Coordinates of C-alpha atoms in Angstrom, one line a residue:
M1 CA 8.1 14.0 -16.7
P2 CA 10.6 11.1 -17.1
S3 CA 13.0 10.4 -14.2
P4 CA 16.5 11.7 -14.6
P5 CA 19.2 9.1 -15.3
L6 CA 20.7 7.4 -12.3
P7 CA 24.4 7.5 -11.4
A8 CA 26.5 4.7 -12.8
P9 CA 25.9 1.4 -11.1
S10 CA 28.1 0.5 -8.1
T11 CA 31.2 -1.5 -9.1
R12 CA 31.3 -3.2 -5.8
P13 CA 30.3 -6.9 -5.9
P14 CA 27.0 -7.5 -4.1
S15 CA 27.4 -8.8 -0.6
L16 CA 25.0 -11.5 0.6
N17 CA 23.8 -9.6 3.5
R18 CA 20.5 -9.7 5.3
L19 CA 18.9 -7.2 2.9
H20 CA 20.1 -9.1 -0.1
T21 CA 18.8 -12.4 1.2
L22 CA 15.4 -11.1 2.2
T23 CA 14.9 -9.2 -1.0
A24 CA 15.8 -12.2 -3.1
G25 CA 13.3 -14.3 -1.1
Y26 CA 10.6 -11.7 -1.6
R27 CA 11.3 -11.5 -5.3
E28 CA 10.8 -15.3 -5.6
L29 CA 7.6 -15.2 -3.6
R30 CA 6.3 -12.2 -5.7
A31 CA 7.0 -14.1 -9.0
R32 CA 5.1 -17.2 -7.7
L33 CA 2.1 -15.1 -6.6
E34 CA 2.0 -13.3 -9.9
Q35 CA 1.3 -16.7 -11.5
G36 CA -2.1 -16.7 -9.9
G37 CA -3.8 -20.1 -10.2
G38 CA -0.9 -21.5 -12.2
P39 CA -0.3 -22.4 -15.9
D40 CA -3.3 -24.8 -16.2
K41 CA -5.7 -22.1 -15.1
I42 CA -4.1 -19.5 -17.3
R43 CA -4.4 -21.8 -20.3
R44 CA -8.0 -22.4 -19.5
Q45 CA -8.6 -18.6 -19.4
H46 CA -7.1 -18.3 -22.9
E47 CA -9.2 -21.2 -24.2
Q48 CA -12.3 -19.2 -23.1
R49 CA -11.1 -16.4 -25.4
K50 CA -10.2 -14.3 -22.4
L51 CA -7.0 -12.6 -21.2
T52 CA -5.9 -13.2 -17.7
A53 CA -6.3 -10.5 -15.1
R54 CA -2.6 -9.5 -15.2
E55 CA -2.7 -9.5 -19.0
R56 CA -5.7 -7.2 -18.8
V57 CA -4.0 -4.8 -16.4
A58 CA -0.8 -4.7 -18.6
A59 CA -2.8 -4.0 -21.7
L60 CA -4.9 -1.3 -20.0
L61 CA -2.1 0.7 -18.6
D62 CA 0.5 2.8 -20.4
K63 CA 3.2 0.7 -21.8
G64 CA 6.3 1.0 -19.6
G65 CA 4.4 3.1 -17.1
E66 CA 4.4 2.8 -13.3
W67 CA 2.6 0.1 -11.5
V68 CA 2.5 -0.2 -7.8
E69 CA 0.6 -3.3 -6.7
V70 CA -1.2 -3.0 -3.4
G71 CA -1.8 -6.1 -1.3
L72 CA 0.0 -8.7 -3.5
L73 CA 0.9 -10.8 -0.4
V74 CA -2.6 -10.7 1.2
A75 CA -3.7 -14.2 2.2
Y76 CA -0.7 -15.9 0.6
D77 CA 0.0 -17.9 3.8
Q78 CA -3.7 -18.9 4.3
Y79 CA -6.1 -21.4 2.8
D80 CA -3.2 -23.9 2.1
G81 CA -1.9 -21.5 -0.5
Q82 CA -5.1 -21.7 -2.6
A83 CA -5.7 -17.9 -2.5
P84 CA -2.7 -16.1 -4.1
A85 CA -3.3 -12.3 -3.9
A86 CA -6.8 -13.2 -2.5
G87 CA -8.0 -13.7 -6.1
V88 CA -7.9 -10.0 -7.0
I89 CA -5.3 -7.7 -8.3
T90 CA -5.3 -4.2 -6.9
G91 CA -2.9 -1.3 -7.5
L92 CA -2.0 2.0 -8.9
G93 CA -0.8 2.6 -12.4
R94 CA -0.6 5.2 -15.2
L95 CA -3.3 5.3 -17.9
A96 CA -3.2 8.0 -20.6
G97 CA -0.5 9.8 -18.5
R98 CA -2.6 10.0 -15.4
P99 CA -2.7 7.9 -12.2
V100 CA -5.5 5.5 -11.8
V101 CA -6.6 2.7 -9.4
V102 CA -7.2 -0.8 -10.9
V103 CA -9.2 -3.7 -9.4
A104 CA -9.1 -6.9 -11.5
N105 CA -10.6 -10.2 -10.4
D106 CA -8.2 -13.0 -11.1
A107 CA -10.4 -15.8 -12.6
T108 CA -7.4 -18.2 -12.4
V109 CA -7.9 -18.3 -8.6
K110 CA -11.2 -20.1 -7.7
A111 CA -13.0 -18.4 -10.7
G112 CA -12.3 -15.0 -9.2
S113 CA -14.6 -15.7 -6.2
W114 CA -14.5 -13.4 -3.2
W115 CA -12.7 -14.5 -0.1
P116 CA -12.9 -12.4 3.1
E117 CA -9.5 -10.9 2.2
T118 CA -10.7 -10.1 -1.3
I119 CA -13.1 -7.6 0.3
K120 CA -10.3 -6.1 2.3
K121 CA -8.2 -5.5 -0.8
M122 CA -11.0 -4.0 -2.8
L123 CA -12.0 -1.6 0.0
R124 CA -8.4 -0.5 0.3
A125 CA -8.3 0.2 -3.5
Q126 CA -11.5 2.2 -3.2
E127 CA -10.1 4.2 -0.3
I128 CA -7.0 5.1 -2.3
A129 CA -9.2 6.3 -5.1
M130 CA -11.4 8.3 -2.7
R131 CA -8.5 9.9 -0.8
Q132 CA -6.6 10.9 -4.0
R133 CA -9.7 11.6 -6.1
I134 CA -8.4 9.6 -9.0
P135 CA -10.3 7.3 -11.4
I136 CA -10.9 3.7 -10.4
I137 CA -11.3 0.9 -13.0
Y138 CA -13.0 -2.4 -12.1
L139 CA -12.2 -5.4 -14.4
V140 CA -14.8 -7.8 -13.3
D141 CA -14.5 -11.6 -13.8
S142 CA -15.9 -13.3 -10.7
A143 CA -18.1 -16.2 -9.8
G144 CA -19.2 -14.2 -6.7
V145 CA -18.9 -15.0 -3.0
N146 CA -16.7 -18.0 -2.1
L147 CA -19.6 -19.7 -0.3
P148 CA -17.6 -21.8 2.2
Y149 CA -16.2 -18.4 3.5
Q150 CA -19.4 -16.3 3.2
G151 CA -19.4 -15.6 6.9
G152 CA -16.3 -13.4 6.4
V153 CA -17.6 -11.8 3.2
F154 CA -21.3 -11.1 3.4
P155 CA -22.0 -9.5 6.9
G156 CA -20.3 -6.9 9.0
Q157 CA -19.5 -3.2 8.8
Y158 CA -16.5 -4.0 6.5
G159 CA -18.1 -6.8 4.6
A160 CA -19.0 -6.7 0.9
A161 CA -21.7 -4.1 1.5
R162 CA -19.0 -1.6 2.2
I163 CA -17.8 -1.8 -1.4
F164 CA -21.2 -0.6 -2.6
Y165 CA -21.3 2.1 0.1
Y166 CA -18.0 3.4 -1.2
N167 CA -19.4 3.1 -4.8
S168 CA -22.3 5.3 -3.8
V169 CA -20.2 7.9 -1.9
M170 CA -17.8 8.2 -4.9
R171 CA -20.7 8.7 -7.3
R172 CA -22.8 11.1 -5.3
Y173 CA -20.3 13.2 -3.3
L174 CA -16.7 12.8 -4.3
K175 CA -17.2 12.7 -8.1
V176 CA -14.5 10.1 -8.5
P177 CA -14.8 8.5 -12.0
Q178 CA -15.7 4.8 -11.7
I179 CA -15.4 2.7 -14.9
A180 CA -16.4 -1.0 -14.8
A181 CA -15.8 -3.6 -17.4
V182 CA -17.6 -6.9 -17.1
M183 CA -15.2 -9.3 -18.7
G184 CA -16.6 -12.6 -17.4
P185 CA -19.3 -13.6 -14.9
C186 CA -20.7 -11.0 -12.5
I187 CA -23.3 -12.6 -10.4
A188 CA -25.7 -11.8 -7.6
G189 CA -24.8 -8.9 -5.3
G190 CA -21.5 -8.5 -7.1
A191 CA -23.5 -7.0 -10.0
Y192 CA -24.0 -3.9 -7.9
L193 CA -20.3 -3.1 -8.2
P194 CA -20.6 -2.2 -12.0
A195 CA -24.2 -1.0 -11.5
L196 CA -23.0 1.7 -9.1
S197 CA -20.2 2.7 -11.4
D198 CA -20.4 5.6 -13.9
V199 CA -20.2 3.4 -17.0
I200 CA -20.3 -0.3 -17.8
F201 CA -18.4 -2.0 -20.6
M202 CA -19.2 -5.6 -21.6
V203 CA -17.6 -8.2 -23.9
E204 CA -19.6 -10.2 -26.4
G205 CA -19.7 -13.9 -25.8
T206 CA -17.8 -14.0 -22.6
S207 CA -19.4 -11.6 -20.1
F208 CA -22.5 -12.2 -18.0
M209 CA -24.2 -10.0 -15.5
G210 CA -27.2 -11.0 -13.4
L211 CA -28.7 -11.2 -10.0
G212 CA -28.9 -15.0 -10.6
G213 CA -27.4 -17.3 -13.1
P214 CA -29.4 -19.7 -15.3
N215 CA -29.4 -22.5 -12.7
L216 CA -30.7 -20.3 -10.0
V217 CA -33.3 -18.8 -12.3
K218 CA -34.5 -22.3 -13.1
G219 CA -34.7 -23.4 -9.5
A220 CA -36.4 -20.2 -8.4
T221 CA -38.9 -19.7 -11.3
G222 CA -38.8 -22.9 -13.4
Q223 CA -37.7 -20.8 -16.4
T224 CA -35.0 -22.2 -18.7
V225 CA -32.8 -19.6 -20.3
D226 CA -29.2 -19.5 -21.4
A227 CA -26.6 -17.1 -19.9
E228 CA -26.3 -14.9 -23.0
R229 CA -30.0 -14.2 -23.3
L230 CA -30.4 -13.8 -19.6
G231 CA -27.6 -11.4 -19.0
G232 CA -25.1 -11.3 -21.8
A233 CA -23.4 -8.2 -23.4
R234 CA -26.1 -7.8 -26.1
T235 CA -28.9 -8.2 -23.6
H236 CA -27.7 -5.5 -21.3
T237 CA -26.6 -3.0 -24.0
A238 CA -29.5 -3.4 -26.3
I239 CA -32.5 -4.5 -24.2
S240 CA -32.1 -3.8 -20.5
G241 CA -29.9 -0.7 -20.9
V242 CA -28.0 -1.7 -17.8
A243 CA -24.6 -1.5 -19.6
H244 CA -23.4 1.3 -21.9
Y245 CA -20.7 0.0 -24.2
R246 CA -20.2 -3.4 -25.9
A247 CA -16.9 -4.7 -27.3
P248 CA -16.1 -7.8 -29.4
D249 CA -13.2 -9.0 -27.2
D250 CA -11.0 -8.2 -24.3
A251 CA -8.5 -6.2 -26.3
A252 CA -11.1 -4.0 -27.8
C253 CA -12.8 -3.5 -24.4
L254 CA -9.6 -2.3 -22.8
K255 CA -8.9 0.0 -25.7
R256 CA -12.4 1.6 -25.3
I257 CA -11.7 2.1 -21.6
R258 CA -8.4 3.8 -22.4
E259 CA -10.2 6.1 -24.8
Y260 CA -12.8 6.9 -22.2
V261 CA -10.2 7.8 -19.5
E262 CA -8.2 9.9 -22.0
R263 CA -11.0 12.4 -22.4
L264 CA -11.5 12.9 -18.7
P265 CA -10.4 16.4 -17.6
R266 CA -7.4 16.8 -15.3
D267 CA -5.6 19.6 -13.5
L268 CA -2.0 19.0 -14.2
R269 CA 0.5 20.0 -11.5
P270 CA 3.9 19.3 -13.0
P271 CA 6.8 18.9 -10.6
A272 CA 9.9 21.2 -10.4
P273 CA 13.0 20.1 -12.3
A274 CA 14.4 17.0 -10.6
A275 CA 17.9 16.1 -9.7
K276 CA 19.3 12.6 -9.6
P277 CA 20.1 11.1 -6.2
K278 CA 23.5 11.7 -4.8
R279 CA 24.2 8.0 -4.5
N280 CA 23.1 5.0 -6.6
P281 CA 20.0 3.3 -5.0
K282 CA 21.8 0.0 -5.4
D283 CA 24.2 1.2 -2.7
L284 CA 21.3 0.6 -0.2
Y285 CA 22.2 -3.0 0.0
D286 CA 25.6 -2.1 1.4
L287 CA 24.3 0.6 3.8
L288 CA 22.0 -1.5 6.0
P289 CA 23.8 -3.7 8.5
P290 CA 23.6 -7.5 8.5
D291 CA 21.9 -7.4 12.0
H292 CA 18.8 -5.3 12.4
R293 CA 20.0 -4.3 15.9
M294 CA 23.1 -2.5 14.6
S295 CA 23.4 1.1 13.8
Y296 CA 23.9 2.6 10.3
D297 CA 24.1 6.0 8.6
L298 CA 20.5 7.0 7.8
R299 CA 21.6 10.1 5.9
A300 CA 23.5 7.9 3.5
V301 CA 20.3 5.9 2.9
L302 CA 18.4 9.2 2.2
E303 CA 21.1 10.2 -0.3
C304 CA 20.0 7.2 -2.4
L305 CA 16.4 8.4 -2.4
L306 CA 16.3 12.2 -2.4
D307 CA 17.0 14.7 -5.2
A308 CA 20.8 15.4 -5.1
G309 CA 20.7 13.7 -1.6
K310 CA 19.9 17.2 -0.3
L311 CA 18.5 17.6 3.2
D312 CA 17.5 21.0 4.6
E313 CA 17.4 20.0 8.3
F314 CA 15.2 21.5 10.8
Q315 CA 16.8 22.0 14.3
P316 CA 19.5 19.3 13.5
E317 CA 21.2 19.8 16.9
I318 CA 17.9 19.3 18.9
G319 CA 16.8 15.7 19.4
P320 CA 19.3 14.5 16.7
E321 CA 17.9 10.9 17.0
M322 CA 15.0 12.2 14.8
I323 CA 15.8 13.8 11.5
C324 CA 13.3 16.4 10.3
A325 CA 14.2 18.0 6.9
H326 CA 12.8 19.4 3.7
S327 CA 13.8 17.8 0.5
A328 CA 12.4 16.6 -2.9
I329 CA 11.9 13.4 -4.7
A330 CA 11.7 13.7 -8.5
G331 CA 11.1 17.4 -8.2
R332 CA 8.2 17.0 -5.7
P333 CA 8.7 18.7 -2.3
V334 CA 8.5 16.5 0.7
A335 CA 9.0 16.9 4.5
V336 CA 11.1 14.0 5.8
I337 CA 10.8 12.6 9.3
A338 CA 13.2 9.8 9.9
N339 CA 14.6 7.8 12.8
S340 CA 18.4 8.1 12.8
R341 CA 19.6 4.8 14.2
G342 CA 22.9 4.8 16.2
I343 CA 24.4 6.0 19.4
I344 CA 24.2 9.7 19.9
K345 CA 26.7 11.1 22.4
A346 CA 26.8 14.5 24.1
R347 CA 28.4 17.2 22.0
P348 CA 31.7 18.9 23.0
G349 CA 31.0 21.5 25.6
E350 CA 27.7 20.1 26.7
A351 CA 27.0 18.8 30.2
P352 CA 27.7 15.0 30.5
Q353 CA 24.7 12.9 29.9
A354 CA 23.9 9.3 29.0
P355 CA 24.2 8.6 25.3
R356 CA 20.9 8.5 23.4
I357 CA 19.9 5.5 21.3
G358 CA 18.8 6.2 17.8
G359 CA 15.5 4.6 16.9
I360 CA 14.1 5.6 20.3
I361 CA 12.0 8.7 20.6
Y362 CA 12.8 11.1 23.5
T363 CA 10.8 14.0 24.9
E364 CA 12.9 16.6 23.1
S365 CA 12.7 14.9 19.7
A366 CA 9.0 14.3 20.1
E367 CA 8.4 18.0 20.7
K368 CA 10.6 18.9 17.6
V369 CA 8.8 16.5 15.3
A370 CA 5.3 17.7 16.4
Y371 CA 6.3 21.3 15.6
F372 CA 7.8 20.3 12.3
I373 CA 4.7 18.4 11.3
E374 CA 2.4 21.3 12.1
N375 CA 4.6 23.6 10.0
A376 CA 4.5 21.2 7.0
D377 CA 0.7 20.9 7.3
R378 CA 0.4 24.7 7.2
E379 CA 2.7 24.9 4.2
R380 CA 0.8 22.0 2.5
I381 CA 4.0 19.9 2.0
P382 CA 3.5 16.1 2.0
L383 CA 5.1 14.1 4.8
L384 CA 7.4 11.1 4.4
F385 CA 8.0 9.0 7.5
V386 CA 11.1 6.8 7.2
Q387 CA 10.5 4.3 10.0
D388 CA 13.2 2.4 12.0
V389 CA 11.7 3.0 15.4
S390 CA 11.8 0.9 18.6
G391 CA 9.4 3.0 20.6
F392 CA 9.4 5.9 23.1
M393 CA 12.0 6.1 25.8
V394 CA 11.0 4.7 29.2
G395 CA 12.4 5.2 32.7
T396 CA 12.5 7.7 35.5
E397 CA 14.2 10.5 33.6
A398 CA 11.9 10.1 30.6
E399 CA 8.8 10.1 32.7
H400 CA 9.9 13.1 34.7
S401 CA 10.6 15.0 31.5
G402 CA 7.0 14.6 30.3
I403 CA 7.5 11.9 27.6
I404 CA 3.8 11.0 27.7
R405 CA 2.6 14.5 27.0
A406 CA 5.3 15.1 24.4
G407 CA 4.4 11.8 22.7
A408 CA 0.8 12.7 22.7
R409 CA 1.6 16.0 21.0
F410 CA 3.6 14.1 18.4
V411 CA 0.7 11.6 17.7
E412 CA -1.9 14.4 17.6
A413 CA 0.1 16.5 15.1
M414 CA 0.6 13.5 12.9
A415 CA -3.0 12.2 13.2
T416 CA -4.6 15.6 12.4
A417 CA -2.2 16.7 9.6
T418 CA -4.3 17.1 6.4
V419 CA -1.4 16.8 3.9
P420 CA -0.5 13.4 2.3
K421 CA 1.4 11.0 4.5
L422 CA 3.7 8.3 3.1
V423 CA 5.4 5.7 5.2
L424 CA 8.5 3.7 4.4
T425 CA 9.6 1.0 6.9
L426 CA 13.3 0.1 6.7
N427 CA 13.7 -2.1 9.8
H428 CA 11.7 -1.7 13.1
A429 CA 8.2 -0.5 13.5
S430 CA 7.7 -1.1 17.2
G431 CA 5.6 0.0 20.1
A432 CA 3.9 3.4 20.3
G433 CA 6.8 4.7 18.1
Y434 CA 5.2 2.9 15.2
Y435 CA 1.9 4.7 15.9
A436 CA 3.6 8.1 16.1
M437 CA 5.5 7.5 12.8
A438 CA 2.1 7.3 11.0
G439 CA 1.2 3.7 11.6
Q440 CA -1.7 2.1 9.6
G441 CA -4.3 3.0 12.2
F442 CA -3.8 6.7 11.4
D443 CA -4.8 6.4 7.7
P444 CA -1.5 7.3 6.0
D445 CA -2.0 7.6 2.2
F446 CA 0.5 4.8 1.5
I447 CA 2.5 2.3 3.6
L448 CA 5.6 0.7 2.1
S449 CA 8.1 -1.7 3.6
W450 CA 11.4 -3.1 2.6
P451 CA 11.7 -6.9 3.0
T452 CA 13.7 -6.1 6.3
G453 CA 10.7 -4.5 7.9
R454 CA 9.7 -5.8 11.4
M455 CA 6.3 -4.7 12.7
G456 CA 5.2 -5.6 16.2
V457 CA 4.7 -4.4 19.7
M458 CA 8.3 -5.2 20.6
E459 CA 11.1 -7.5 19.5
G460 CA 11.1 -11.1 20.6
E461 CA 13.9 -10.8 23.1
S462 CA 12.1 -8.0 24.8
A463 CA 8.9 -10.0 24.9
I464 CA 10.8 -12.9 26.4
Q465 CA 12.2 -10.7 29.1
A466 CA 8.8 -9.2 29.8
I467 CA 7.1 -12.6 30.2
F468 CA 9.9 -14.7 31.8
G469 CA 12.2 -12.2 33.4
D470 CA 15.2 -13.8 35.1
D471 CA 13.6 -17.2 34.6
A472 CA 14.2 -17.1 30.8
A473 CA 17.6 -18.8 31.2
K474 CA 16.3 -21.6 33.4
P475 CA 16.4 -25.0 31.7
P476 CA 12.7 -25.9 32.4
N477 CA 11.7 -22.8 30.4
A478 CA 14.0 -23.4 27.4
A479 CA 11.4 -25.0 25.1
A480 CA 8.8 -22.3 25.8
V481 CA 11.3 -19.5 25.4
E482 CA 12.5 -20.9 22.1
A483 CA 8.9 -21.4 20.8
M484 CA 8.1 -17.8 21.8
R485 CA 11.3 -16.5 20.0
A486 CA 10.4 -18.4 16.8
D487 CA 6.8 -17.2 16.9
Y488 CA 7.9 -13.6 17.2
E489 CA 10.4 -14.0 14.3
R490 CA 7.5 -15.3 12.1
Q491 CA 5.2 -12.5 13.1
L492 CA 7.8 -9.8 12.8
D493 CA 8.6 -10.8 9.2
A494 CA 7.6 -8.2 6.6
K495 CA 5.8 -10.9 4.6
F496 CA 3.5 -11.6 7.6
A497 CA 2.5 -7.9 7.6
G498 CA 2.0 -8.0 3.9
A499 CA -0.2 -11.1 4.1
R500 CA -2.5 -9.3 6.5
G501 CA -2.7 -6.0 4.6
Y502 CA -0.7 -4.1 7.3
V503 CA 1.4 -2.6 4.5
D504 CA 0.3 -1.7 1.0
A505 CA 3.4 -3.1 -0.7
I506 CA 6.8 -4.6 0.0
I507 CA 9.3 -3.1 -2.3
A508 CA 13.0 -3.8 -3.2
P509 CA 15.4 -1.0 -2.0
E510 CA 16.4 0.0 -5.6
E511 CA 12.7 0.4 -6.5
T512 CA 12.0 2.8 -3.6
R513 CA 12.8 6.2 -5.1
D514 CA 10.7 5.5 -8.3
V515 CA 7.8 4.2 -6.2
L516 CA 7.9 7.1 -3.8
A517 CA 8.1 9.6 -6.7
F518 CA 5.0 8.1 -8.3
L519 CA 3.0 7.9 -5.1
L520 CA 3.8 11.6 -4.4
E521 CA 2.4 12.4 -7.8
V522 CA -0.7 10.4 -7.0
A523 CA -1.1 12.2 -3.6
S524 CA -0.8 15.6 -5.3
E525 CA -3.9 15.0 -7.4
F526 CA -6.2 16.1 -4.6
T527 CA -5.3 19.3 -2.9
G528 CA -8.0 19.1 -0.2
P529 CA -7.7 17.4 3.2
H530 CA -6.1 13.9 3.2
I531 CA -7.6 12.7 6.4
G532 CA -9.6 9.6 7.1
P533 CA -10.4 7.0 4.4
F534 CA -11.9 9.9 2.5
A535 CA -13.0 13.5 3.3
L536 CA -16.4 14.9 2.4
T537 CA -16.1 18.6 1.7
G538 CA -18.5 21.2 0.4
L539 CA -21.7 19.2 1.1
P540 CA -25.0 21.1 1.1

């Protein structure tokens, strides 16, 4: 169902605030990374009669359909910039009207070879397909392991072997469709990726699949053979029977894959009629303050994302620093849990008490959220965590009120909820509050961040106070304090988190509603338990 039209754009001139500046910087970085190995490598790919990985993805997916790239920033700040996107494109898109996962080796980056971070991205893509039970399509064009970094690729529990383990689990138990297209080289152990898929497509004249290439074969056996005869498309579709379909070129191959996916059965669960958001999503730039420490109106932010901006709040007067509410995005129900940042004073008629600080979780609000999560889980409503959290409250009053036990209940309710969990980080994602708000270690279905996201144990100034105390202001410590401050700012940058796979994607504010709507659709594909990287159910 197409999204309803948005309200008229805001007539206010854009202000060059922090959110604008960071988003503009992110867009520039994104455009650069999307160039892969650069114009020369793209031209070389075309000279070989091959489309680039991004051209393949675009041709495969529905024209004008959704595309949420996962892990674009991974490894961008490593290897002297030689591994944009870790040499592999991974993401979620729409094909023949249905959500699919795509993994495409980018041969413009070191011939599509596997870096350690390439494995991380491919495993994350497979886990998304397994959790959501949606088809996964591999567009293979890889020279194999990047040998200088084989120590981070080959061995280990989460090395390359894990890819083949996931292949096998999807085939045998989860029944997740796996379609592989060998569109270039596919060498050595990497050949098991397509071999453990349901079907294999190959392209005449450009694809090769074999446990060893011609040079290795000659060195090992003394046999001289060309690549086409050893493991080309005709060999594997007409002689060995390893592959199943042969296409004359990339375009025809991608068309055949589309036709294959089109005939796969699907249980459609259309959303309810959707209402446009109350506010234009572009207003988000004016709603977040220029300083991440300042307060803002979280409800106004939600009005830019939710259908009609409507919130049916649960216990709004209890623990008001945490918003718990039922709403919908593009007609799909969602249970929202959000940190309301600001100073919350005692209400008229209440006993005087110290103001509460929004973004911090108190005992009362932790108990409220735990109960709300358990209800949403029973009602089978997906959870959306909108993070701007600095942590749990500390101090005598908090400890005496049982903050540890209440926090544990919050964490347990979140961790054991079997409904889909989506996370959106606006600003802070700090301390144990980050964990409670469905941090990565608890396997949420998707983690998104705005460019303003700041993920870490604590803010730099807090860390300086913890390390130096009253000595922070002493001149002999000035250089060390400043170095620590700069290091924290670097590590708290959303791009740092994106480069290490701590978030699936960084998105611009005005993209948020559409991305959340698509991911909620993806998460609705599987009605069973969303817990762990995947859930095995109904085994003999």
